[in-house]
Amino acid sequence: PAETPKVGSSVRRRPVPASDERTVISKRKPLPSPELMRPVKPNEIGASLAGEQLGHFQLEEYVGGGGMGAVFRAVDKTLGRTVAVKVVSNESTDDETLRRFRNEAQSAARLDHPNIARVYYVGEDQGWNYIVFEYIEGVNIRDLVEHKGPLQLEEAISYLLQVAEALDQAAERNVVHRDIKPSNVLVMPDGRAKLVDMGLARQHHVDSPAEDLTATGVTLGTFDY
């Protein structure tokens, strides 16, 4: 081993010819693949994808997110209309997450009611899975109460009746929402209420038990509700 030079001393080293240079093998771990480096939280997805295009949908603005992904205001470049695009979070790309995502699209597609957000399209592009819904100009009831305080009685009754009518139509189509809460009800400026987020919906008639999202001893939905 080489001696450690004393403080203040200088050491003259003989230049090493290029042919004598040793190959250094780095012990540093390889960089993760681009797939693993993708953002995982809704706000990170929003910052990453705003302005990008998935399929024929131009994502213009990130408008919110939840447990399963980020929602954008977007433009359908084929039909020239404003839509909402929900992009699944890839924090977990397991089969269960994707199955719930597909279930949301399938459940919403079975329903056609003025108080339920309509689904237009389901797609996958650049490794992102997404659902396209009608775009709703409005605010959810949770935020409405946080900003304005408790609802007036007439308002509360109106929203309650509209959601009940939406659930009645869902029941006729053998769909149970299973995640009714204030943040899943959007109120439009004209007072119409729209039920959204069918990610945990259950269809009564499924082909096999494996297709149902319910499991004994497992709590789904939002705990408070």
mmCIF file with all atom_site columns, C-alpha atoms in Angstrom:
data_model
loop_
_atom_site.group_PDB
_atom_site.id
_atom_site.type_symbol
_atom_site.label_atom_id
_atom_site.label_alt_id
_atom_site.label_comp_id
_atom_site.label_asym_id
_atom_site.label_entity_id
_atom_site.label_seq_id
_atom_site.pdbx_PDB_ins_code
_atom_site.Cartn_x
_atom_site.Cartn_y
_atom_site.Cartn_z
_atom_site.occupancy
_atom_site.B_iso_or_equiv
_atom_site.pdbx_formal_charge
_atom_site.auth_seq_id
_atom_site.auth_comp_id
_atom_site.auth_asym_id
_atom_site.auth_atom_id
_atom_site.pdbx_PDB_model_num
ATOM 1   C CA . PRO A 1 1   ? 0.000   0.000   0.000   1.00 0.00 ? 1   PRO A CA 1
ATOM 2   C CA . ALA A 1 2   ? 1.145   3.552   -0.768  1.00 0.00 ? 2   ALA A CA 1
ATOM 3   C CA . GLU A 1 3   ? 2.364   5.679   2.127   1.00 0.00 ? 3   GLU A CA 1
ATOM 4   C CA . THR A 1 4   ? 0.193   8.592   3.195   1.00 0.00 ? 4   THR A CA 1
ATOM 5   C CA . PRO A 1 5   ? 2.042   11.841  2.351   1.00 0.00 ? 5   PRO A CA 1
ATOM 6   C CA . LYS A 1 6   ? 2.857   14.147  5.207   1.00 0.00 ? 6   LYS A CA 1
ATOM 7   C CA . VAL A 1 7   ? 1.074   17.468  5.564   1.00 0.00 ? 7   VAL A CA 1
ATOM 8   C CA . GLY A 1 8   ? 2.777   20.114  3.452   1.00 0.00 ? 8   GLY A CA 1
ATOM 9   C CA . SER A 1 9   ? 4.672   17.631  1.329   1.00 0.00 ? 9   SER A CA 1
ATOM 10  C CA . SER A 1 10  ? 4.075   17.121  -2.363  1.00 0.00 ? 10  SER A CA 1
ATOM 11  C CA . VAL A 1 11  ? 4.077   13.859  -4.231  1.00 0.00 ? 11  VAL A CA 1
ATOM 12  C CA . ARG A 1 12  ? 5.109   13.622  -7.862  1.00 0.00 ? 12  ARG A CA 1
ATOM 13  C CA . ARG A 1 13  ? 3.326   10.829  -9.654  1.00 0.00 ? 13  ARG A CA 1
ATOM 14  C CA . ARG A 1 14  ? 4.522   9.175   -12.834 1.00 0.00 ? 14  ARG A CA 1
ATOM 15  C CA . PRO A 1 15  ? 2.017   9.601   -15.669 1.00 0.00 ? 15  PRO A CA 1
ATOM 16  C CA . VAL A 1 16  ? 0.274   6.328   -16.494 1.00 0.00 ? 16  VAL A CA 1
ATOM 17  C CA . PRO A 1 17  ? 0.293   5.463   -20.184 1.00 0.00 ? 17  PRO A CA 1
ATOM 18  C CA . ALA A 1 18  ? -3.176  5.126   -21.667 1.00 0.00 ? 18  ALA A CA 1
ATOM 19  C CA . SER A 1 19  ? -2.554  1.458   -22.383 1.00 0.00 ? 19  SER A CA 1
ATOM 20  C CA . ASP A 1 20  ? -1.881  0.819   -18.650 1.00 0.00 ? 20  ASP A CA 1
ATOM 21  C CA . GLU A 1 21  ? -5.067  2.481   -17.379 1.00 0.00 ? 21  GLU A CA 1
ATOM 22  C CA . ARG A 1 22  ? -7.176  0.129   -15.375 1.00 0.00 ? 22  ARG A CA 1
ATOM 23  C CA . THR A 1 23  ? -10.850 -0.496  -16.066 1.00 0.00 ? 23  THR A CA 1
ATOM 24  C CA . VAL A 1 24  ? -12.958 0.633   -13.127 1.00 0.00 ? 24  VAL A CA 1
ATOM 25  C CA . ILE A 1 25  ? -16.162 -1.279  -12.461 1.00 0.00 ? 25  ILE A CA 1
ATOM 26  C CA . SER A 1 26  ? -18.696 0.924   -10.742 1.00 0.00 ? 26  SER A CA 1
ATOM 27  C CA . LYS A 1 27  ? -20.660 -0.493  -7.838  1.00 0.00 ? 27  LYS A CA 1
ATOM 28  C CA . ARG A 1 28  ? -23.385 2.128   -8.262  1.00 0.00 ? 28  ARG A CA 1
ATOM 29  C CA . LYS A 1 29  ? -26.818 0.655   -8.871  1.00 0.00 ? 29  LYS A CA 1
ATOM 30  C CA . PRO A 1 30  ? -28.167 1.114   -12.397 1.00 0.00 ? 30  PRO A CA 1
ATOM 31  C CA . LEU A 1 31  ? -30.700 3.896   -12.918 1.00 0.00 ? 31  LEU A CA 1
ATOM 32  C CA . PRO A 1 32  ? -34.311 2.760   -12.746 1.00 0.00 ? 32  PRO A CA 1
ATOM 33  C CA . SER A 1 33  ? -36.124 2.290   -16.019 1.00 0.00 ? 33  SER A CA 1
ATOM 34  C CA . PRO A 1 34  ? -38.335 5.152   -17.264 1.00 0.00 ? 34  PRO A CA 1
ATOM 35  C CA . GLU A 1 35  ? -41.408 3.118   -16.264 1.00 0.00 ? 35  GLU A CA 1
ATOM 36  C CA . LEU A 1 36  ? -40.239 3.003   -12.640 1.00 0.00 ? 36  LEU A CA 1
ATOM 37  C CA . MET A 1 37  ? -39.337 6.695   -12.654 1.00 0.00 ? 37  MET A CA 1
ATOM 38  C CA . ARG A 1 38  ? -42.859 7.772   -13.546 1.00 0.00 ? 38  ARG A CA 1
ATOM 39  C CA . PRO A 1 39  ? -44.806 9.958   -11.090 1.00 0.00 ? 39  PRO A CA 1
ATOM 40  C CA . VAL A 1 40  ? -47.132 8.052   -8.807  1.00 0.00 ? 40  VAL A CA 1
ATOM 41  C CA . LYS A 1 41  ? -49.197 10.590  -6.845  1.00 0.00 ? 41  LYS A CA 1
ATOM 42  C CA . PRO A 1 42  ? -52.164 12.369  -8.490  1.00 0.00 ? 42  PRO A CA 1
ATOM 43  C CA . ASN A 1 43  ? -50.607 15.840  -8.224  1.00 0.00 ? 43  ASN A CA 1
ATOM 44  C CA . GLU A 1 44  ? -47.334 14.506  -9.640  1.00 0.00 ? 44  GLU A CA 1
ATOM 45  C CA . ILE A 1 45  ? -49.202 12.900  -12.527 1.00 0.00 ? 45  ILE A CA 1
ATOM 46  C CA . GLY A 1 46  ? -50.998 16.209  -13.026 1.00 0.00 ? 46  GLY A CA 1
ATOM 47  C CA . ALA A 1 47  ? -47.750 18.139  -13.259 1.00 0.00 ? 47  ALA A CA 1
ATOM 48  C CA . SER A 1 48  ? -46.210 15.521  -15.537 1.00 0.00 ? 48  SER A CA 1
ATOM 49  C CA . LEU A 1 49  ? -49.042 15.033  -18.038 1.00 0.00 ? 49  LEU A CA 1
ATOM 50  C CA . ALA A 1 50  ? -50.676 18.472  -18.251 1.00 0.00 ? 50  ALA A CA 1
ATOM 51  C CA . GLY A 1 51  ? -50.273 19.610  -21.851 1.00 0.00 ? 51  GLY A CA 1
ATOM 52  C CA . GLU A 1 52  ? -49.568 16.110  -23.136 1.00 0.00 ? 52  GLU A CA 1
ATOM 53  C CA . GLN A 1 53  ? -51.753 13.973  -25.388 1.00 0.00 ? 53  GLN A CA 1
ATOM 54  C CA . LEU A 1 54  ? -53.066 10.484  -24.717 1.00 0.00 ? 54  LEU A CA 1
ATOM 55  C CA . GLY A 1 55  ? -54.692 8.890   -27.718 1.00 0.00 ? 55  GLY A CA 1
ATOM 56  C CA . HIS A 1 56  ? -56.709 11.624  -29.388 1.00 0.00 ? 56  HIS A CA 1
ATOM 57  C CA . PHE A 1 57  ? -57.242 13.512  -26.133 1.00 0.00 ? 57  PHE A CA 1
ATOM 58  C CA . GLN A 1 58  ? -55.244 16.654  -25.358 1.00 0.00 ? 58  GLN A CA 1
ATOM 59  C CA . LEU A 1 59  ? -54.813 17.022  -21.594 1.00 0.00 ? 59  LEU A CA 1
ATOM 60  C CA . GLU A 1 60  ? -55.177 20.739  -20.963 1.00 0.00 ? 60  GLU A CA 1
ATOM 61  C CA . GLU A 1 61  ? -55.392 21.134  -17.191 1.00 0.00 ? 61  GLU A CA 1
ATOM 62  C CA . TYR A 1 62  ? -55.095 19.010  -14.061 1.00 0.00 ? 62  TYR A CA 1
ATOM 63  C CA . VAL A 1 63  ? -58.299 19.519  -12.082 1.00 0.00 ? 63  VAL A CA 1
ATOM 64  C CA . GLY A 1 64  ? -58.023 17.026  -9.220  1.00 0.00 ? 64  GLY A CA 1
ATOM 65  C CA . GLY A 1 65  ? -57.204 13.546  -8.093  1.00 0.00 ? 65  GLY A CA 1
ATOM 66  C CA . GLY A 1 66  ? -58.033 10.734  -5.743  1.00 0.00 ? 66  GLY A CA 1
ATOM 67  C CA . GLY A 1 67  ? -56.882 7.334   -4.660  1.00 0.00 ? 67  GLY A CA 1
ATOM 68  C CA . MET A 1 68  ? -56.949 5.837   -8.136  1.00 0.00 ? 68  MET A CA 1
ATOM 69  C CA . GLY A 1 69  ? -55.538 8.596   -10.286 1.00 0.00 ? 69  GLY A CA 1
ATOM 70  C CA . ALA A 1 70  ? -55.552 12.125  -11.661 1.00 0.00 ? 70  ALA A CA 1
ATOM 71  C CA . VAL A 1 71  ? -58.361 13.907  -13.516 1.00 0.00 ? 71  VAL A CA 1
ATOM 72  C CA . PHE A 1 72  ? -57.749 16.369  -16.351 1.00 0.00 ? 72  PHE A CA 1
ATOM 73  C CA . ARG A 1 73  ? -59.867 18.753  -18.347 1.00 0.00 ? 73  ARG A CA 1
ATOM 74  C CA . ALA A 1 74  ? -59.114 17.713  -21.898 1.00 0.00 ? 74  ALA A CA 1
ATOM 75  C CA . VAL A 1 75  ? -60.170 18.156  -25.506 1.00 0.00 ? 75  VAL A CA 1
ATOM 76  C CA . ASP A 1 76  ? -61.368 15.314  -27.695 1.00 0.00 ? 76  ASP A CA 1
ATOM 77  C CA . LYS A 1 77  ? -59.497 16.233  -30.882 1.00 0.00 ? 77  LYS A CA 1
ATOM 78  C CA . THR A 1 78  ? -61.661 13.939  -32.975 1.00 0.00 ? 78  THR A CA 1
ATOM 79  C CA . LEU A 1 79  ? -65.052 15.308  -31.923 1.00 0.00 ? 79  LEU A CA 1
ATOM 80  C CA . GLY A 1 80  ? -63.878 18.747  -30.788 1.00 0.00 ? 80  GLY A CA 1
ATOM 81  C CA . ARG A 1 81  ? -65.521 18.674  -27.361 1.00 0.00 ? 81  ARG A CA 1
ATOM 82  C CA . THR A 1 82  ? -64.339 19.210  -23.793 1.00 0.00 ? 82  THR A CA 1
ATOM 83  C CA . VAL A 1 83  ? -64.108 16.045  -21.722 1.00 0.00 ? 83  VAL A CA 1
ATOM 84  C CA . ALA A 1 84  ? -62.699 14.820  -18.419 1.00 0.00 ? 84  ALA A CA 1
ATOM 85  C CA . VAL A 1 85  ? -59.890 12.263  -18.592 1.00 0.00 ? 85  VAL A CA 1
ATOM 86  C CA . LYS A 1 86  ? -59.058 10.156  -15.555 1.00 0.00 ? 86  LYS A CA 1
ATOM 87  C CA . VAL A 1 87  ? -55.560 8.665   -15.683 1.00 0.00 ? 87  VAL A CA 1
ATOM 88  C CA . VAL A 1 88  ? -54.853 5.759   -13.376 1.00 0.00 ? 88  VAL A CA 1
ATOM 89  C CA . SER A 1 89  ? -52.030 6.209   -10.907 1.00 0.00 ? 89  SER A CA 1
ATOM 90  C CA . ASN A 1 90  ? -49.212 3.758   -11.567 1.00 0.00 ? 90  ASN A CA 1
ATOM 91  C CA . GLU A 1 91  ? -48.138 3.726   -7.920  1.00 0.00 ? 91  GLU A CA 1
ATOM 92  C CA . SER A 1 92  ? -49.380 0.183   -8.165  1.00 0.00 ? 92  SER A CA 1
ATOM 93  C CA . THR A 1 93  ? -49.753 -1.541  -11.502 1.00 0.00 ? 93  THR A CA 1
ATOM 94  C CA . ASP A 1 94  ? -51.099 -4.741  -9.985  1.00 0.00 ? 94  ASP A CA 1
ATOM 95  C CA . ASP A 1 95  ? -54.064 -6.526  -11.501 1.00 0.00 ? 95  ASP A CA 1
ATOM 96  C CA . GLU A 1 96  ? -56.391 -5.388  -8.708  1.00 0.00 ? 96  GLU A CA 1
ATOM 97  C CA . THR A 1 97  ? -55.831 -1.678  -9.419  1.00 0.00 ? 97  THR A CA 1
ATOM 98  C CA . LEU A 1 98  ? -56.388 -2.104  -13.145 1.00 0.00 ? 98  LEU A CA 1
ATOM 99  C CA . ARG A 1 99  ? -59.410 -4.301  -12.515 1.00 0.00 ? 99  ARG A CA 1
ATOM 100 C CA . ARG A 1 100 ? -61.030 -1.595  -10.396 1.00 0.00 ? 100 ARG A CA 1
ATOM 101 C CA . PHE A 1 101 ? -60.218 0.953   -13.073 1.00 0.00 ? 101 PHE A CA 1
ATOM 102 C CA . ARG A 1 102 ? -61.836 -1.143  -15.798 1.00 0.00 ? 102 ARG A CA 1
ATOM 103 C CA . ASN A 1 103 ? -64.760 -1.830  -13.479 1.00 0.00 ? 103 ASN A CA 1
ATOM 104 C CA . GLU A 1 104 ? -65.359 1.903   -13.142 1.00 0.00 ? 104 GLU A CA 1
ATOM 105 C CA . ALA A 1 105 ? -65.618 2.282   -16.905 1.00 0.00 ? 105 ALA A CA 1
ATOM 106 C CA . GLN A 1 106 ? -67.806 -0.795  -17.361 1.00 0.00 ? 106 GLN A CA 1
ATOM 107 C CA . SER A 1 107 ? -70.156 0.160   -14.531 1.00 0.00 ? 107 SER A CA 1
ATOM 108 C CA . ALA A 1 108 ? -70.562 3.742   -15.753 1.00 0.00 ? 108 ALA A CA 1
ATOM 109 C CA . ALA A 1 109 ? -71.087 2.555   -19.332 1.00 0.00 ? 109 ALA A CA 1
ATOM 110 C CA . ARG A 1 110 ? -74.091 0.502   -18.199 1.00 0.00 ? 110 ARG A CA 1
ATOM 111 C CA . LEU A 1 111 ? -75.797 3.639   -16.898 1.00 0.00 ? 111 LEU A CA 1
ATOM 112 C CA . ASP A 1 112 ? -77.496 6.449   -18.791 1.00 0.00 ? 112 ASP A CA 1
ATOM 113 C CA . HIS A 1 113 ? -79.014 9.019   -16.472 1.00 0.00 ? 113 HIS A CA 1
ATOM 114 C CA . PRO A 1 114 ? -78.852 12.831  -16.239 1.00 0.00 ? 114 PRO A CA 1
ATOM 115 C CA . ASN A 1 115 ? -77.564 12.565  -12.661 1.00 0.00 ? 115 ASN A CA 1
ATOM 116 C CA . ILE A 1 116 ? -74.702 10.156  -13.449 1.00 0.00 ? 116 ILE A CA 1
ATOM 117 C CA . ALA A 1 117 ? -71.481 11.186  -15.190 1.00 0.00 ? 117 ALA A CA 1
ATOM 118 C CA . ARG A 1 118 ? -71.396 9.458   -18.579 1.00 0.00 ? 118 ARG A CA 1
ATOM 119 C CA . VAL A 1 119 ? -68.352 7.544   -19.782 1.00 0.00 ? 119 VAL A CA 1
ATOM 120 C CA . TYR A 1 120 ? -67.277 8.044   -23.401 1.00 0.00 ? 120 TYR A CA 1
ATOM 121 C CA . TYR A 1 121 ? -64.104 6.064   -23.908 1.00 0.00 ? 121 TYR A CA 1
ATOM 122 C CA . VAL A 1 122 ? -61.510 3.798   -22.306 1.00 0.00 ? 122 VAL A CA 1
ATOM 123 C CA . GLY A 1 123 ? -57.955 3.638   -23.590 1.00 0.00 ? 123 GLY A CA 1
ATOM 124 C CA . GLU A 1 124 ? -54.271 2.987   -22.984 1.00 0.00 ? 124 GLU A CA 1
ATOM 125 C CA . ASP A 1 125 ? -51.400 5.012   -24.405 1.00 0.00 ? 125 ASP A CA 1
ATOM 126 C CA . GLN A 1 126 ? -47.711 5.240   -23.540 1.00 0.00 ? 126 GLN A CA 1
ATOM 127 C CA . GLY A 1 127 ? -48.301 2.894   -20.632 1.00 0.00 ? 127 GLY A CA 1
ATOM 128 C CA . TRP A 1 128 ? -51.068 5.045   -19.110 1.00 0.00 ? 128 TRP A CA 1
ATOM 129 C CA . ASN A 1 129 ? -54.585 3.664   -18.654 1.00 0.00 ? 129 ASN A CA 1
ATOM 130 C CA . TYR A 1 130 ? -57.358 6.247   -18.828 1.00 0.00 ? 130 TYR A CA 1
ATOM 131 C CA . ILE A 1 131 ? -61.136 6.719   -18.874 1.00 0.00 ? 131 ILE A CA 1
ATOM 132 C CA . VAL A 1 132 ? -62.868 9.596   -20.647 1.00 0.00 ? 132 VAL A CA 1
ATOM 133 C CA . PHE A 1 133 ? -66.015 11.078  -19.078 1.00 0.00 ? 133 PHE A CA 1
ATOM 134 C CA . GLU A 1 134 ? -68.314 13.957  -19.827 1.00 0.00 ? 134 GLU A CA 1
ATOM 135 C CA . TYR A 1 135 ? -66.794 17.139  -18.430 1.00 0.00 ? 135 TYR A CA 1
ATOM 136 C CA . ILE A 1 136 ? -68.863 18.582  -15.583 1.00 0.00 ? 136 ILE A CA 1
ATOM 137 C CA . GLU A 1 137 ? -68.569 22.255  -14.656 1.00 0.00 ? 137 GLU A CA 1
ATOM 138 C CA . GLY A 1 138 ? -69.216 22.154  -10.954 1.00 0.00 ? 138 GLY A CA 1
ATOM 139 C CA . VAL A 1 139 ? -67.966 21.579  -7.427  1.00 0.00 ? 139 VAL A CA 1
ATOM 140 C CA . ASN A 1 140 ? -68.309 18.529  -5.214  1.00 0.00 ? 140 ASN A CA 1
ATOM 141 C CA . ILE A 1 141 ? -70.507 18.783  -2.129  1.00 0.00 ? 141 ILE A CA 1
ATOM 142 C CA . ARG A 1 142 ? -67.588 18.298  0.266   1.00 0.00 ? 142 ARG A CA 1
ATOM 143 C CA . ASP A 1 143 ? -65.819 21.392  -1.083  1.00 0.00 ? 143 ASP A CA 1
ATOM 144 C CA . LEU A 1 144 ? -69.109 23.256  -1.320  1.00 0.00 ? 144 LEU A CA 1
ATOM 145 C CA . VAL A 1 145 ? -69.783 22.742  2.403   1.00 0.00 ? 145 VAL A CA 1
ATOM 146 C CA . GLU A 1 146 ? -66.187 23.572  3.339   1.00 0.00 ? 146 GLU A CA 1
ATOM 147 C CA . HIS A 1 147 ? -66.390 26.921  1.541   1.00 0.00 ? 147 HIS A CA 1
ATOM 148 C CA . LYS A 1 148 ? -70.003 27.944  2.165   1.00 0.00 ? 148 LYS A CA 1
ATOM 149 C CA . GLY A 1 149 ? -70.920 26.109  5.354   1.00 0.00 ? 149 GLY A CA 1
ATOM 150 C CA . PRO A 1 150 ? -73.874 23.743  5.871   1.00 0.00 ? 150 PRO A CA 1
ATOM 151 C CA . LEU A 1 151 ? -76.285 23.472  2.959   1.00 0.00 ? 151 LEU A CA 1
ATOM 152 C CA . GLN A 1 152 ? -79.680 25.105  3.076   1.00 0.00 ? 152 GLN A CA 1
ATOM 153 C CA . LEU A 1 153 ? -82.436 22.572  3.691   1.00 0.00 ? 153 LEU A CA 1
ATOM 154 C CA . GLU A 1 154 ? -83.889 23.012  0.190   1.00 0.00 ? 154 GLU A CA 1
ATOM 155 C CA . GLU A 1 155 ? -80.476 22.434  -1.376  1.00 0.00 ? 155 GLU A CA 1
ATOM 156 C CA . ALA A 1 156 ? -79.801 19.328  0.680   1.00 0.00 ? 156 ALA A CA 1
ATOM 157 C CA . ILE A 1 157 ? -83.185 17.823  -0.199  1.00 0.00 ? 157 ILE A CA 1
ATOM 158 C CA . SER A 1 158 ? -82.683 18.592  -3.893  1.00 0.00 ? 158 SER A CA 1
ATOM 159 C CA . TYR A 1 159 ? -79.271 16.904  -4.036  1.00 0.00 ? 159 TYR A CA 1
ATOM 160 C CA . LEU A 1 160 ? -80.537 13.969  -1.984  1.00 0.00 ? 160 LEU A CA 1
ATOM 161 C CA . LEU A 1 161 ? -83.439 13.350  -4.367  1.00 0.00 ? 161 LEU A CA 1
ATOM 162 C CA . GLN A 1 162 ? -81.218 13.617  -7.440  1.00 0.00 ? 162 GLN A CA 1
ATOM 163 C CA . VAL A 1 163 ? -78.681 11.146  -6.073  1.00 0.00 ? 163 VAL A CA 1
ATOM 164 C CA . ALA A 1 164 ? -81.508 8.816   -5.049  1.00 0.00 ? 164 ALA A CA 1
ATOM 165 C CA . GLU A 1 165 ? -82.842 8.893   -8.622  1.00 0.00 ? 165 GLU A CA 1
ATOM 166 C CA . ALA A 1 166 ? -79.348 8.111   -9.923  1.00 0.00 ? 166 ALA A CA 1
ATOM 167 C CA . LEU A 1 167 ? -79.035 5.164   -7.546  1.00 0.00 ? 167 LEU A CA 1
ATOM 168 C CA . ASP A 1 168 ? -82.495 3.927   -8.494  1.00 0.00 ? 168 ASP A CA 1
ATOM 169 C CA . GLN A 1 169 ? -81.454 3.857   -12.147 1.00 0.00 ? 169 GLN A CA 1
ATOM 170 C CA . ALA A 1 170 ? -78.233 2.086   -11.196 1.00 0.00 ? 170 ALA A CA 1
ATOM 171 C CA . ALA A 1 171 ? -80.208 -0.522  -9.271  1.00 0.00 ? 171 ALA A CA 1
ATOM 172 C CA . GLU A 1 172 ? -82.382 -1.142  -12.322 1.00 0.00 ? 172 GLU A CA 1
ATOM 173 C CA . ARG A 1 173 ? -79.178 -1.878  -14.252 1.00 0.00 ? 173 ARG A CA 1
ATOM 174 C CA . ASN A 1 174 ? -77.902 -4.170  -11.462 1.00 0.00 ? 174 ASN A CA 1
ATOM 175 C CA . VAL A 1 175 ? -75.144 -1.792  -10.335 1.00 0.00 ? 175 VAL A CA 1
ATOM 176 C CA . VAL A 1 176 ? -74.437 -0.806  -6.698  1.00 0.00 ? 176 VAL A CA 1
ATOM 177 C CA . HIS A 1 177 ? -72.166 2.220   -6.288  1.00 0.00 ? 177 HIS A CA 1
ATOM 178 C CA . ARG A 1 178 ? -70.689 1.383   -2.820  1.00 0.00 ? 178 ARG A CA 1
ATOM 179 C CA . ASP A 1 179 ? -68.834 4.665   -2.312  1.00 0.00 ? 179 ASP A CA 1
ATOM 180 C CA . ILE A 1 180 ? -71.503 7.328   -1.849  1.00 0.00 ? 180 ILE A CA 1
ATOM 181 C CA . LYS A 1 181 ? -70.015 10.392  -0.154  1.00 0.00 ? 181 LYS A CA 1
ATOM 182 C CA . PRO A 1 182 ? -70.087 14.208  -0.594  1.00 0.00 ? 182 PRO A CA 1
ATOM 183 C CA . SER A 1 183 ? -66.908 14.324  -2.699  1.00 0.00 ? 183 SER A CA 1
ATOM 184 C CA . ASN A 1 184 ? -68.472 11.922  -5.233  1.00 0.00 ? 184 ASN A CA 1
ATOM 185 C CA . VAL A 1 185 ? -71.421 14.213  -5.932  1.00 0.00 ? 185 VAL A CA 1
ATOM 186 C CA . LEU A 1 186 ? -70.723 17.176  -8.224  1.00 0.00 ? 186 LEU A CA 1
ATOM 187 C CA . VAL A 1 187 ? -73.108 20.143  -8.247  1.00 0.00 ? 187 VAL A CA 1
ATOM 188 C CA . MET A 1 188 ? -73.401 22.190  -11.428 1.00 0.00 ? 188 MET A CA 1
ATOM 189 C CA . PRO A 1 189 ? -74.190 25.945  -11.540 1.00 0.00 ? 189 PRO A CA 1
ATOM 190 C CA . ASP A 1 190 ? -77.816 25.226  -12.475 1.00 0.00 ? 190 ASP A CA 1
ATOM 191 C CA . GLY A 1 191 ? -78.288 23.041  -9.376  1.00 0.00 ? 191 GLY A CA 1
ATOM 192 C CA . ARG A 1 192 ? -78.060 19.665  -11.069 1.00 0.00 ? 192 ARG A CA 1
ATOM 193 C CA . ALA A 1 193 ? -76.172 16.980  -9.156  1.00 0.00 ? 193 ALA A CA 1
ATOM 194 C CA . LYS A 1 194 ? -73.996 14.374  -10.866 1.00 0.00 ? 194 LYS A CA 1
ATOM 195 C CA . LEU A 1 195 ? -72.851 11.131  -9.256  1.00 0.00 ? 195 LEU A CA 1
ATOM 196 C CA . VAL A 1 196 ? -69.253 10.197  -10.144 1.00 0.00 ? 196 VAL A CA 1
ATOM 197 C CA . ASP A 1 197 ? -66.578 7.591   -9.382  1.00 0.00 ? 197 ASP A CA 1
ATOM 198 C CA . MET A 1 198 ? -67.853 4.077   -10.031 1.00 0.00 ? 198 MET A CA 1
ATOM 199 C CA . GLY A 1 199 ? -64.510 2.483   -9.130  1.00 0.00 ? 199 GLY A CA 1
ATOM 200 C CA . LEU A 1 200 ? -65.970 0.334   -6.349  1.00 0.00 ? 200 LEU A CA 1
ATOM 201 C CA . ALA A 1 201 ? -69.322 -0.358  -7.984  1.00 0.00 ? 201 ALA A CA 1
ATOM 202 C CA . ARG A 1 202 ? -70.591 -3.904  -7.830  1.00 0.00 ? 202 ARG A CA 1
ATOM 203 C CA . GLN A 1 203 ? -72.565 -5.562  -10.581 1.00 0.00 ? 203 GLN A CA 1
ATOM 204 C CA . HIS A 1 204 ? -75.115 -8.039  -9.229  1.00 0.00 ? 204 HIS A CA 1
ATOM 205 C CA . HIS A 1 205 ? -74.748 -10.451 -12.124 1.00 0.00 ? 205 HIS A CA 1
ATOM 206 C CA . VAL A 1 206 ? -71.068 -11.295 -12.576 1.00 0.00 ? 206 VAL A CA 1
ATOM 207 C CA . ASP A 1 207 ? -69.751 -14.228 -14.551 1.00 0.00 ? 207 ASP A CA 1
ATOM 208 C CA . SER A 1 208 ? -67.665 -15.576 -11.682 1.00 0.00 ? 208 SER A CA 1
ATOM 209 C CA . PRO A 1 209 ? -66.965 -14.753 -8.013  1.00 0.00 ? 209 PRO A CA 1
ATOM 210 C CA . ALA A 1 210 ? -63.442 -13.698 -9.003  1.00 0.00 ? 210 ALA A CA 1
ATOM 211 C CA . GLU A 1 211 ? -64.870 -10.775 -10.974 1.00 0.00 ? 211 GLU A CA 1
ATOM 212 C CA . ASP A 1 212 ? -66.522 -9.276  -7.901  1.00 0.00 ? 212 ASP A CA 1
ATOM 213 C CA . LEU A 1 213 ? -64.482 -6.786  -5.876  1.00 0.00 ? 213 LEU A CA 1
ATOM 214 C CA . THR A 1 214 ? -65.972 -7.834  -2.539  1.00 0.00 ? 214 THR A CA 1
ATOM 215 C CA . ALA A 1 215 ? -63.966 -10.074 -0.234  1.00 0.00 ? 215 ALA A CA 1
ATOM 216 C CA . THR A 1 216 ? -65.033 -11.366 3.167   1.00 0.00 ? 216 THR A CA 1
ATOM 217 C CA . GLY A 1 217 ? -63.421 -9.361  5.972   1.00 0.00 ? 217 GLY A CA 1
ATOM 218 C CA . VAL A 1 218 ? -62.229 -6.591  3.618   1.00 0.00 ? 218 VAL A CA 1
ATOM 219 C CA . THR A 1 219 ? -63.592 -3.046  3.896   1.00 0.00 ? 219 THR A CA 1
ATOM 220 C CA . LEU A 1 220 ? -63.902 -1.129  0.622   1.00 0.00 ? 220 LEU A CA 1
ATOM 221 C CA . GLY A 1 221 ? -64.809 2.483   0.062   1.00 0.00 ? 221 GLY A CA 1
ATOM 222 C CA . THR A 1 222 ? -64.291 5.449   2.370   1.00 0.00 ? 222 THR A CA 1
ATOM 223 C CA . PHE A 1 223 ? -64.165 4.466   6.029   1.00 0.00 ? 223 PHE A CA 1
ATOM 224 C CA . ASP A 1 224 ? -66.108 7.478   7.372   1.00 0.00 ? 224 ASP A CA 1
ATOM 225 C CA . TYR A 1 225 ? -69.077 6.669   5.153   1.00 0.00 ? 225 TYR A CA 1
#
